[in-house]
GROMACS .gro file of C-alpha atoms in nm:
model
  474
    1MET     CA    1  -0.761  -1.681   1.165
    2SER     CA    2  -0.534  -1.386   1.072
    3TYR     CA    3  -0.576  -1.112   0.811
    4ALA     CA    4  -0.373  -1.023   0.501
    5LEU     CA    5  -0.415  -0.736   0.254
    6TYR     CA    6  -0.229  -0.694  -0.075
    7ILE     CA    7  -0.234  -0.370  -0.277
    8GLY     CA    8  -0.080  -0.355  -0.625
    9SER     CA    9   0.171  -0.084  -0.714
   10ASP     CA   10  -0.041   0.096  -0.978
   11LEU     CA   11  -0.292   0.193  -0.709
   12CYS     CA   12  -0.038   0.355  -0.477
   13ALA     CA   13   0.094   0.710  -0.453
   14SER     CA   14   0.437   0.576  -0.358
   15GLY     CA   15   0.475   0.376  -0.681
   16HIS     CA   16   0.518   0.050  -0.489
   17GLY     CA   17   0.269  -0.202  -0.354
   18TRP     CA   18   0.200  -0.306   0.005
   19LEU     CA   19   0.142  -0.622   0.206
   20ALA     CA   20  -0.024  -0.575   0.544
   21GLY     CA   21  -0.207  -0.770   0.810
   22TYR     CA   22  -0.195  -0.933   1.149
   23GLY     CA   23  -0.212  -1.274   1.316
   24ASP     CA   24  -0.480  -1.400   1.555
   25GLU     CA   25  -0.311  -1.590   1.834
   26PRO     CA   26  -0.382  -1.566   2.210
   27SER     CA   27  -0.018  -1.625   2.301
   28GLY     CA   28   0.311  -1.448   2.355
   29HIS     CA   29   0.451  -1.248   2.063
   30TRP     CA   30   0.794  -1.105   1.995
   31LEU     CA   31   0.965  -0.926   1.707
   32GLU     CA   32   1.284  -1.090   1.581
   33VAL     CA   33   1.546  -1.028   1.312
   34VAL     CA   34   1.704  -1.358   1.199
   35PRO     CA   35   2.049  -1.325   1.035
   36CYS     CA   36   2.174  -1.503   0.723
   37ARG     CA   37   2.304  -1.845   0.818
   38SER     CA   38   2.527  -2.105   0.654
   39HIS     CA   39   2.438  -2.470   0.715
   40ALA     CA   40   2.642  -2.788   0.699
   41THR     CA   41   2.568  -3.027   0.415
   42ASP     CA   42   2.400  -3.274   0.652
   43SER     CA   43   2.182  -3.012   0.827
   44THR     CA   44   1.811  -3.084   0.854
   45ILE     CA   45   1.503  -2.899   0.972
   46THR     CA   46   1.222  -3.044   1.183
   47VAL     CA   47   0.868  -2.977   1.061
   48GLY     CA   48   0.507  -3.078   1.119
   49VAL     CA   49   0.271  -3.105   1.414
   50THR     CA   50   0.233  -3.341   1.709
   51ALA     CA   51  -0.039  -3.563   1.850
   52GLU     CA   52  -0.186  -3.254   2.022
   53ALA     CA   53  -0.300  -3.109   1.689
   54ALA     CA   54  -0.662  -3.116   1.573
   55LEU     CA   55  -0.541  -3.334   1.284
   56PRO     CA   56  -0.257  -3.527   1.454
   57ASP     CA   57   0.082  -3.589   1.300
   58GLN     CA   58   0.436  -3.686   1.389
   59LEU     CA   59   0.728  -3.451   1.342
   60SER     CA   60   0.961  -3.524   1.051
   61THR     CA   61   1.283  -3.385   0.906
   62PHE     CA   62   1.422  -3.298   0.566
   63PRO     CA   63   1.744  -3.132   0.441
   64GLN     CA   64   1.817  -2.766   0.503
   65VAL     CA   65   1.959  -2.555   0.220
   66PRO     CA   66   2.327  -2.448   0.239
   67ARG     CA   67   2.243  -2.083   0.316
   68THR     CA   68   1.930  -1.911   0.442
   69ALA     CA   69   1.835  -1.545   0.402
   70ARG     CA   70   1.812  -1.272   0.662
   71TYR     CA   71   1.451  -1.194   0.754
   72MET     CA   72   1.234  -1.043   1.024
   73GLY     CA   73   0.888  -1.119   1.154
   74VAL     CA   74   0.678  -1.172   1.463
   75ASN     CA   75   0.715  -1.506   1.640
   76TYR     CA   76   0.452  -1.642   1.873
   77SER     CA   77   0.449  -1.911   2.137
   78HIS     CA   78   0.148  -2.136   2.084
   79TYR     CA   79  -0.088  -2.303   1.841
   80LEU     CA   80  -0.235  -2.645   1.914
   81GLY     CA   81   0.015  -2.916   1.824
   82ALA     CA   82   0.257  -2.689   1.635
   83PRO     CA   83   0.599  -2.665   1.803
   84PRO     CA   84   0.705  -2.309   1.892
   85PRO     CA   85   0.834  -2.067   1.794
   86LEU     CA   86   0.577  -2.008   1.521
   87ILE     CA   87   0.566  -1.737   1.257
   88ASN     CA   88   0.294  -1.615   1.022
   89GLY     CA   89   0.525  -1.416   0.800
   90GLY     CA   90   0.747  -1.112   0.763
   91VAL     CA   91   0.994  -0.986   0.502
   92ASN     CA   92   1.336  -1.112   0.392
   93GLN     CA   93   1.650  -0.949   0.251
   94HIS     CA   94   1.530  -1.004  -0.107
   95GLY     CA   95   1.209  -0.809  -0.048
   96VAL     CA   96   0.985  -1.117  -0.039
   97ALA     CA   97   0.704  -1.068   0.213
   98VAL     CA   98   0.470  -1.338   0.346
   99ARG     CA   99   0.142  -1.351   0.538
  100ASP     CA  100  -0.025  -1.670   0.659
  101VAL     CA  101  -0.406  -1.698   0.684
  102TRP     CA  102  -0.641  -1.985   0.773
  103SER     CA  103  -0.841  -2.117   0.476
  104PRO     CA  104  -1.096  -2.393   0.555
  105SER     CA  105  -1.099  -2.689   0.318
  106ARG     CA  106  -1.406  -2.880   0.208
  107PRO     CA  107  -1.531  -3.098   0.500
  108GLU     CA  108  -1.478  -3.417   0.297
  109LEU     CA  109  -1.111  -3.325   0.253
  110VAL     CA  110  -1.070  -3.265   0.625
  111ALA     CA  111  -1.232  -3.604   0.696
  112MET     CA  112  -1.001  -3.789   0.458
  113THR     CA  113  -0.680  -3.639   0.605
  114PRO     CA  114  -0.471  -3.943   0.704
  115PRO     CA  115  -0.380  -3.990   1.072
  116ASP     CA  116  -0.015  -4.031   0.974
  117GLN     CA  117   0.015  -3.714   0.767
  118ARG     CA  118   0.369  -3.576   0.739
  119GLY     CA  119   0.536  -3.260   0.622
  120PRO     CA  120   0.568  -2.889   0.698
  121ASN     CA  121   0.286  -2.707   0.877
  122TYR     CA  122   0.159  -2.357   0.796
  123SER     CA  123   0.428  -2.185   1.004
  124ASP     CA  124   0.704  -2.405   0.862
  125LEU     CA  125   0.603  -2.299   0.510
  126SER     CA  126   0.606  -1.928   0.602
  127LYS     CA  127   0.949  -1.958   0.760
  128ILE     CA  128   1.095  -2.162   0.473
  129VAL     CA  129   0.972  -1.908   0.215
  130LEU     CA  130   1.136  -1.629   0.415
  131GLU     CA  131   1.457  -1.831   0.440
  132ARG     CA  132   1.477  -1.935   0.075
  133ALA     CA  133   1.269  -1.730  -0.171
  134ARG     CA  134   1.421  -1.455  -0.386
  135THR     CA  135   1.089  -1.374  -0.557
  136ALA     CA  136   0.723  -1.420  -0.473
  137ARG     CA  137   0.677  -1.672  -0.753
  138GLU     CA  138   0.975  -1.870  -0.627
  139GLY     CA  139   0.804  -1.875  -0.286
  140VAL     CA  140   0.500  -2.040  -0.447
  141GLU     CA  141   0.720  -2.292  -0.626
  142ILE     CA  142   0.901  -2.373  -0.300
  143ILE     CA  143   0.571  -2.449  -0.128
  144GLY     CA  144   0.457  -2.667  -0.419
  145ALA     CA  145   0.783  -2.860  -0.427
  146LEU     CA  146   0.785  -2.917  -0.051
  147ILE     CA  147   0.428  -3.052  -0.054
  148ALA     CA  148   0.505  -3.281  -0.349
  149THR     CA  149   0.822  -3.416  -0.188
  150HIS     CA  150   0.752  -3.412   0.186
  151GLY     CA  151   0.374  -3.376   0.224
  152HIS     CA  152   0.185  -3.118   0.430
  153SER     CA  153   0.068  -3.120   0.792
  154SER     CA  154  -0.276  -2.963   0.768
  155TYR     CA  155  -0.503  -2.843   1.047
  156GLY     CA  156  -0.798  -2.821   0.806
  157GLY     CA  157  -0.674  -2.591   0.531
  158ASN     CA  158  -0.450  -2.287   0.506
  159SER     CA  159  -0.332  -2.010   0.275
  160HIS     CA  160  -0.035  -1.781   0.223
  161LEU     CA  161  -0.013  -1.442   0.057
  162ILE     CA  162   0.340  -1.399  -0.083
  163ALA     CA  163   0.447  -1.072  -0.247
  164ASP     CA  164   0.743  -0.883  -0.387
  165ALA     CA  165   0.786  -0.554  -0.576
  166ARG     CA  166   0.653  -0.711  -0.898
  167GLU     CA  167   0.352  -0.919  -0.794
  168GLY     CA  168   0.161  -1.105  -0.524
  169TRP     CA  169   0.041  -1.466  -0.505
  170VAL     CA  170  -0.241  -1.620  -0.303
  171VAL     CA  171  -0.150  -1.982  -0.226
  172ILE     CA  172  -0.403  -2.223  -0.074
  173GLU     CA  173  -0.296  -2.557   0.073
  174PHE     CA  174  -0.583  -2.804   0.117
  175ALA     CA  175  -0.642  -3.072   0.377
  176GLY     CA  176  -0.688  -3.436   0.273
  177GLY     CA  177  -0.331  -3.558   0.236
  178LEU     CA  178  -0.365  -3.549  -0.145
  179GLY     CA  179  -0.095  -3.287  -0.212
  180LEU     CA  180  -0.351  -3.035  -0.335
  181TRP     CA  181  -0.263  -2.667  -0.360
  182VAL     CA  182  -0.336  -2.377  -0.595
  183ALA     CA  183  -0.191  -2.029  -0.644
  184GLU     CA  184  -0.338  -1.720  -0.811
  185ARG     CA  185  -0.128  -1.424  -0.925
  186LEU     CA  186  -0.210  -1.069  -0.815
  187GLY     CA  187  -0.086  -0.786  -1.035
  188PRO     CA  188  -0.025  -0.410  -1.011
  189GLN     CA  189  -0.399  -0.332  -1.024
  190SER     CA  190  -0.499  -0.591  -0.762
  191ILE     CA  191  -0.663  -0.546  -0.423
  192ARG     CA  192  -0.697  -0.869  -0.225
  193ALA     CA  193  -0.791  -0.928   0.137
  194LEU     CA  194  -0.775  -1.269   0.302
  195ARG     CA  195  -0.977  -1.361   0.612
  196PRO     CA  196  -1.002  -1.647   0.549
  197GLY     CA  197  -0.790  -1.718   0.244
  198TRP     CA  198  -0.990  -1.777  -0.073
  199ILE     CA  199  -0.960  -1.808  -0.450
  200GLY     CA  200  -1.264  -1.805  -0.678
  201LEU     CA  201  -1.274  -1.876  -1.052
  202ILE     CA  202  -0.944  -1.970  -1.214
  203LEU     CA  203  -0.816  -2.065  -1.556
  204GLN     CA  204  -0.805  -2.442  -1.595
  205GLU     CA  205  -0.451  -2.439  -1.724
  206ALA     CA  206  -0.140  -2.359  -1.521
  207GLY     CA  207   0.060  -2.067  -1.650
  208GLU     CA  208   0.164  -1.711  -1.569
  209ASP     CA  209  -0.142  -1.627  -1.359
  210VAL     CA  210  -0.232  -1.956  -1.193
  211LEU     CA  211  -0.026  -2.251  -1.067
  212PHE     CA  212  -0.132  -2.593  -0.935
  213PRO     CA  213  -0.003  -2.953  -0.941
  214GLU     CA  214  -0.078  -3.180  -1.235
  215HIS     CA  215  -0.339  -3.385  -1.048
  216PHE     CA  216  -0.536  -3.081  -0.921
  217LEU     CA  217  -0.820  -3.078  -1.177
  218GLU     CA  218  -0.823  -3.455  -1.221
  219THR     CA  219  -0.870  -3.506  -0.847
  220ALA     CA  220  -1.176  -3.277  -0.842
  221GLN     CA  221  -1.325  -3.468  -1.133
  222ARG     CA  222  -1.244  -3.811  -0.987
  223LEU     CA  223  -1.417  -3.718  -0.661
  224GLY     CA  224  -1.723  -3.593  -0.847
  225TRP     CA  225  -1.687  -3.230  -0.736
  226HIS     CA  226  -1.622  -3.084  -1.080
  227MET     CA  227  -1.746  -3.164  -1.429
  228VAL     CA  228  -1.524  -3.126  -1.735
  229GLY     CA  229  -1.623  -2.809  -1.921
  230ASP     CA  230  -1.763  -2.628  -1.616
  231ALA     CA  231  -1.600  -2.313  -1.480
  232PHE     CA  232  -1.362  -2.400  -1.195
  233ASP     CA  233  -1.440  -2.216  -0.871
  234VAL     CA  234  -1.167  -2.313  -0.625
  235ASN     CA  235  -1.365  -2.209  -0.317
  236ARG     CA  236  -1.672  -2.406  -0.428
  237VAL     CA  237  -1.483  -2.719  -0.534
  238PHE     CA  238  -1.215  -2.757  -0.265
  239GLY     CA  239  -1.295  -2.482  -0.009
  240ASP     CA  240  -1.584  -2.413   0.226
  241GLY     CA  241  -1.809  -2.280  -0.054
  242ARG     CA  242  -1.880  -1.955   0.127
  243GLY     CA  243  -1.698  -1.733  -0.123
  244ARG     CA  244  -1.595  -1.378  -0.045
  245ARG     CA  245  -1.687  -1.314   0.320
  246PRO     CA  246  -1.864  -0.989   0.423
  247GLY     CA  247  -1.560  -0.850   0.604
  248VAL     CA  248  -1.338  -0.916   0.303
  249ALA     CA  249  -1.589  -0.749   0.071
  250TRP     CA  250  -1.611  -0.446   0.302
  251ILE     CA  251  -1.237  -0.381   0.327
  252GLU     CA  252  -1.168  -0.451  -0.043
  253ASP     CA  253  -1.449  -0.218  -0.150
  254GLU     CA  254  -1.332   0.055   0.089
  255ILE     CA  255  -0.973   0.028  -0.033
  256ALA     CA  256  -1.094   0.046  -0.395
  257ARG     CA  257  -1.290   0.361  -0.313
  258ARG     CA  258  -0.984   0.520  -0.154
  259ALA     CA  259  -0.764   0.413  -0.447
  260ALA     CA  260  -0.995   0.598  -0.687
  261ARG     CA  261  -0.912   0.930  -0.521
  262SER     CA  262  -0.663   1.160  -0.684
  263GLY     CA  263  -0.310   1.052  -0.598
  264GLY     CA  264  -0.390   0.692  -0.505
  265LEU     CA  265  -0.327   0.504  -0.183
  266GLY     CA  266  -0.064   0.603   0.071
  267LEU     CA  267   0.082   0.482   0.397
  268GLU     CA  268  -0.202   0.637   0.598
  269ASP     CA  269  -0.453   0.425   0.404
  270MET     CA  270  -0.257   0.109   0.485
  271ILE     CA  271  -0.238   0.207   0.852
  272TRP     CA  272  -0.613   0.266   0.855
  273ALA     CA  273  -0.672  -0.078   0.697
  274VAL     CA  274  -0.501  -0.258   0.986
  275SER     CA  275  -0.603  -0.023   1.268
  276THR     CA  276  -0.974   0.042   1.204
  277PRO     CA  277  -1.183  -0.090   1.496
  278ARG     CA  278  -1.416  -0.245   1.239
  279LEU     CA  279  -1.146  -0.506   1.177
  280THR     CA  280  -0.893  -0.495   1.458
  281GLY     CA  281  -0.940  -0.579   1.825
  282ASP     CA  282  -0.793  -0.792   2.101
  283SER     CA  283  -0.757  -1.101   1.881
  284ALA     CA  284  -0.501  -0.924   1.659
  285GLY     CA  285  -0.172  -1.031   1.812
  286TYR     CA  286   0.030  -0.760   1.633
  287GLY     CA  287   0.026  -0.546   1.319
  288GLN     CA  288   0.252  -0.542   1.012
  289ILE     CA  289   0.279  -0.328   0.699
  290VAL     CA  290   0.552  -0.407   0.445
  291PRO     CA  291   0.634  -0.165   0.159
  292LEU     CA  292   0.703  -0.380  -0.148
  293THR     CA  293   0.991  -0.178  -0.288
  294ALA     CA  294   1.236  -0.272  -0.563
  295GLU     CA  295   1.616  -0.241  -0.557
  296THR     CA  296   1.628  -0.156  -0.188
  297PRO     CA  297   1.955  -0.231  -0.003
  298GLU     CA  298   1.919  -0.527   0.230
  299MET     CA  299   1.971  -0.328   0.549
  300LEU     CA  300   1.700  -0.077   0.445
  301ARG     CA  301   1.432  -0.339   0.391
  302MET     CA  302   1.172  -0.259   0.651
  303MET     CA  303   0.826  -0.309   0.790
  304TRP     CA  304   0.596  -0.106   1.011
  305HIS     CA  305   0.536  -0.303   1.331
  306ALA     CA  306   0.283  -0.278   1.613
  307PRO     CA  307   0.330  -0.507   1.917
  308VAL     CA  308  -0.049  -0.563   1.951
  309GLY     CA  309  -0.349  -0.480   1.733
  310PRO     CA  310  -0.289  -0.128   1.590
  311VAL     CA  311  -0.641  -0.017   1.687
  312THR     CA  312  -0.480   0.134   2.001
  313ALA     CA  313  -0.110   0.096   1.923
  314PRO     CA  314   0.134   0.268   1.686
  315LEU     CA  315   0.308   0.112   1.390
  316VAL     CA  316   0.680   0.188   1.405
  317PRO     CA  317   0.926   0.142   1.114
  318VAL     CA  318   1.179  -0.134   1.183
  319TYR     CA  319   1.475  -0.193   0.950
  320LEU     CA  320   1.613  -0.534   0.859
  321GLY     CA  321   1.966  -0.400   0.911
  322ILE     CA  322   1.936  -0.346   1.286
  323GLU     CA  323   2.177  -0.533   1.512
  324ARG     CA  324   1.951  -0.591   1.812
  325MET     CA  325   1.595  -0.565   1.934
  326PRO     CA  326   1.503  -0.394   2.262
  327PRO     CA  327   1.428  -0.675   2.511
  328GLU     CA  328   1.093  -0.509   2.580
  329TYR     CA  329   0.988  -0.611   2.227
  330GLY     CA  330   1.169  -0.946   2.227
  331ARG     CA  331   1.070  -1.283   2.370
  332HIS     CA  332   0.914  -1.236   2.712
  333ARG     CA  333   0.742  -1.443   2.978
  334TYR     CA  334   0.413  -1.260   2.918
  335LEU     CA  335   0.166  -1.517   2.777
  336GLY     CA  336   0.450  -1.759   2.708
  337ARG     CA  337   0.329  -2.117   2.686
  338GLY     CA  338   0.401  -2.307   3.009
  339GLU     CA  339   0.558  -2.009   3.186
  340SER     CA  340   0.298  -2.025   3.466
  341ALA     CA  341   0.467  -2.346   3.586
  342ARG     CA  342   0.829  -2.234   3.554
  343PHE     CA  343   1.089  -2.054   3.765
  344ILE     CA  344   1.389  -1.837   3.693
  345ASP     CA  345   1.627  -2.005   3.934
  346ARG     CA  346   1.837  -2.323   3.962
  347VAL     CA  347   1.670  -2.460   4.279
  348HIS     CA  348   1.400  -2.642   4.086
  349GLU     CA  349   1.631  -2.822   3.842
  350VAL     CA  350   1.576  -3.143   4.039
  351THR     CA  351   1.208  -3.142   3.934
  352GLY     CA  352   1.298  -3.151   3.566
  353ALA     CA  353   1.393  -2.909   3.290
  354GLU     CA  354   1.029  -2.818   3.227
  355ALA     CA  355   1.027  -2.631   3.561
  356ILE     CA  356   1.301  -2.392   3.450
  357SER     CA  357   1.220  -2.097   3.225
  358ASP     CA  358   1.450  -2.040   2.929
  359ILE     CA  359   1.365  -1.668   2.923
  360PRO     CA  360   1.677  -1.473   3.026
  361GLN     CA  361   1.652  -1.306   3.364
  362GLY     CA  362   1.737  -0.973   3.204
  363ALA     CA  363   1.445  -1.003   2.963
  364ALA     CA  364   1.207  -1.100   3.244
  365SER     CA  365   1.310  -0.789   3.435
  366THR     CA  366   1.207  -0.553   3.153
  367ARG     CA  367   0.862  -0.430   3.063
  368SER     CA  368   0.675  -0.641   2.810
  369ALA     CA  369   0.565  -0.419   2.522
  370VAL     CA  370   0.280  -0.660   2.451
  371ALA     CA  371   0.155  -0.637   2.810
  372VAL     CA  372   0.184  -0.256   2.819
  373PHE     CA  373  -0.005  -0.207   2.494
  374LYS     CA  374  -0.267  -0.468   2.584
  375ARG     CA  375  -0.332  -0.275   2.906
  376LEU     CA  376  -0.379   0.046   2.708
  377MET     CA  377  -0.608  -0.133   2.461
  378HIS     CA  378  -0.849  -0.259   2.725
  379LEU     CA  379  -0.852   0.067   2.916
  380ALA     CA  380  -0.947   0.249   2.595
  381PHE     CA  381  -1.209  -0.012   2.508
  382GLN     CA  382  -1.377   0.047   2.845
  383GLY     CA  383  -1.411   0.415   2.758
  384GLY     CA  384  -1.601   0.335   2.439
  385ASP     CA  385  -1.567   0.465   2.085
  386ALA     CA  386  -1.463   0.814   2.195
  387TRP     CA  387  -1.159   0.687   2.384
  388VAL     CA  388  -1.063   0.446   2.106
  389ALA     CA  389  -1.078   0.733   1.858
  390GLU     CA  390  -0.875   0.952   2.095
  391VAL     CA  391  -0.596   0.696   2.131
  392SER     CA  392  -0.598   0.629   1.757
  393THR     CA  393  -0.570   1.000   1.679
  394HIS     CA  394  -0.264   1.022   1.903
  395TRP     CA  395  -0.086   0.726   1.745
  396ARG     CA  396  -0.170   0.832   1.390
  397ALA     CA  397  -0.001   1.165   1.462
  398VAL     CA  398   0.302   0.981   1.599
  399GLU     CA  399   0.317   0.768   1.283
  400ARG     CA  400   0.312   1.077   1.062
  401GLY     CA  401   0.613   1.207   1.251
  402LEU     CA  402   0.792   0.875   1.213
  403ALA     CA  403   0.717   0.869   0.840
  404ALA     CA  404   0.859   1.220   0.800
  405GLU     CA  405   1.194   1.097   0.936
  406LEU     CA  406   1.233   0.803   0.699
  407ALA     CA  407   1.400   0.976   0.404
  408ASP     CA  408   1.673   1.135   0.618
  409VAL     CA  409   1.742   0.814   0.810
  410GLN     CA  410   1.765   0.605   0.494
  411ARG     CA  411   1.985   0.861   0.319
  412SER     CA  412   2.221   0.880   0.617
  413ALA     CA  413   2.253   0.501   0.632
  414ALA     CA  414   2.313   0.482   0.255
  415ILE     CA  415   2.587   0.747   0.273
  416LEU     CA  416   2.765   0.553   0.548
  417ALA     CA  417   2.735   0.224   0.362
  418ASP     CA  418   2.861   0.378   0.036
  419ALA     CA  419   3.156   0.528   0.225
  420GLY     CA  420   3.267   0.180   0.328
  421ALA     CA  421   3.126   0.192   0.681
  422PRO     CA  422   2.828  -0.047   0.679
  423GLU     CA  423   2.879  -0.118   1.048
  424LEU     CA  424   2.813   0.250   1.123
  425ALA     CA  425   2.503   0.238   0.902
  426ARG     CA  426   2.372  -0.060   1.098
  427ARG     CA  427   2.448   0.117   1.424
  428LEU     CA  428   2.258   0.425   1.306
  429LEU     CA  429   1.954   0.217   1.210
  430THR     CA  430   1.967   0.018   1.534
  431GLU     CA  431   1.978   0.322   1.758
  432HIS     CA  432   1.708   0.498   1.556
  433VAL     CA  433   1.467   0.202   1.578
  434GLU     CA  434   1.547   0.131   1.943
  435THR     CA  435   1.486   0.493   2.043
  436ARG     CA  436   1.148   0.509   1.865
  437LEU     CA  437   1.026   0.174   1.999
  438LEU     CA  438   1.111   0.270   2.357
  439ARG     CA  439   0.964   0.619   2.315
  440VAL     CA  440   0.621   0.492   2.210
  441LEU     CA  441   0.633   0.235   2.490
  442ALA     CA  442   0.681   0.514   2.745
  443GLU     CA  443   0.398   0.710   2.583
  444ALA     CA  444   0.171   0.405   2.607
  445GLU     CA  445   0.240   0.378   2.980
  446ALA     CA  446   0.159   0.746   3.029
  447LEU     CA  447  -0.164   0.719   2.829
  448ALA     CA  448  -0.267   0.405   3.021
  449ALA     CA  449  -0.210   0.576   3.355
  450GLY     CA  450  -0.434   0.862   3.249
  451TYR     CA  451  -0.715   0.639   3.123
  452GLU     CA  452  -0.704   0.424   3.435
  453ALA     CA  453  -0.733   0.732   3.655
  454ARG     CA  454  -1.030   0.856   3.451
  455LEU     CA  455  -1.205   0.519   3.476
  456ARG     CA  456  -1.151   0.486   3.850
  457ALA     CA  457  -1.280   0.838   3.908
  458GLY     CA  458  -1.580   0.787   3.682
  459ALA     CA  459  -1.761   0.472   3.571
  460GLY     CA  460  -1.506   0.244   3.733
  461LEU     CA  461  -1.317  -0.051   3.592
  462ASN     CA  462  -1.532  -0.309   3.416
  463MET     CA  463  -1.508  -0.608   3.650
  464SER     CA  464  -1.778  -0.812   3.478
  465THR     CA  465  -1.701  -1.109   3.252
  466MET     CA  466  -1.849  -0.923   2.954
  467PRO     CA  467  -1.579  -0.705   2.795
  468ARG     CA  468  -1.659  -0.371   2.634
  469LEU     CA  469  -1.532  -0.389   2.276
  470PRO     CA  470  -1.564  -0.206   1.944
  471ASP     CA  471  -1.818  -0.344   1.697
  472GLN     CA  472  -1.612  -0.561   1.458
  473ILE     CA  473  -1.733  -0.685   1.122
  474TRP     CA  474  -1.555  -1.019   1.174
   0.00000   0.00000   0.00000
């Protein structure tokens, strides 16, 4: 289902807004920085879903642009019928950040989705926005143009939250094969959580604060779901009609309360919003917080990243300018789709390529950060609220230390870049990020060893099929 949270700049102590959230996928995850790439004039990209999807499709292609932007985000290995690797969002060199969140369409729209639907799926749209958009609004326009030209492969409805230093946009793409989508602008005073994605009342004229295709209102009227002259509630007309869900109301109201305090919202509030056990558990595949800053050098664009749900894991700042990712945080065999039937050798080539893993042997011989932090998560969960709070307290202290380093690291990299040595700036950022990621990984292993020893000496490991978990609101 995933979770996204946008905070406008006027509400923040830092003077810039934030985009945060996580993805819900029970699969392998890895953090990746994708460089700028030039593409031949005849280059194409493959998009869509396969016959395995809940709403089946066939893959299709359309032209790639001549040059794509540098970006980073978390890839994952599986969603039904969608070819991997998949991505729910991240941030690009222009400061455009994206989150992807499920948004159920009206049942009648799902039922009328044609069996031969074509076009980009939810992950394709996230990736293409990261590759192409220079502003959040341009990201919305790219999605609209792609749907109009190439269609959309829906699994029942979806949304994106796209943001830059100036504004945010909630974009909902509807099932039905009718090319229906709508986007609502979020400004500097906005607080918006998506889980699932939703838009309520909108102006019935496209403009600065709302965008939709020309046939959007007419389609609702033709199908008898909206009467001319009535207020247009997007969720009621084209969505599931359930409005603002209880979990969304809770986190938006809590953020508004915190924003009313003297000084406004800070990084610690954003960390709390993605790490509170009321919202975050095992289903959160990772955590992301992107500062929506203006006029930031490309290499200093960054996001705070947690390899699993931040309820028991730290968020570590990762810069777009780094040259490599520690293999522990890269693509791994842990939870990789199909890896249970594959080998890392050449003996089994005779049985077909599907028997051979494409994970490098060196990567497979390292620790998986996802596996290490998942182990710590479930050890802490077995100890109850007290242990969860204890682990969280530790990581929040670590994050404060990491935040205190940021200004010096960024200033050092800027000095090197301004002196004509950008390669040294990238090396500085790479070694800084690598050191911090590996340090918290070692700490996680030490914490897990301690909690396991305490469990074995006390209540014992929970070997039942009923997991012990925090009480989540969703």
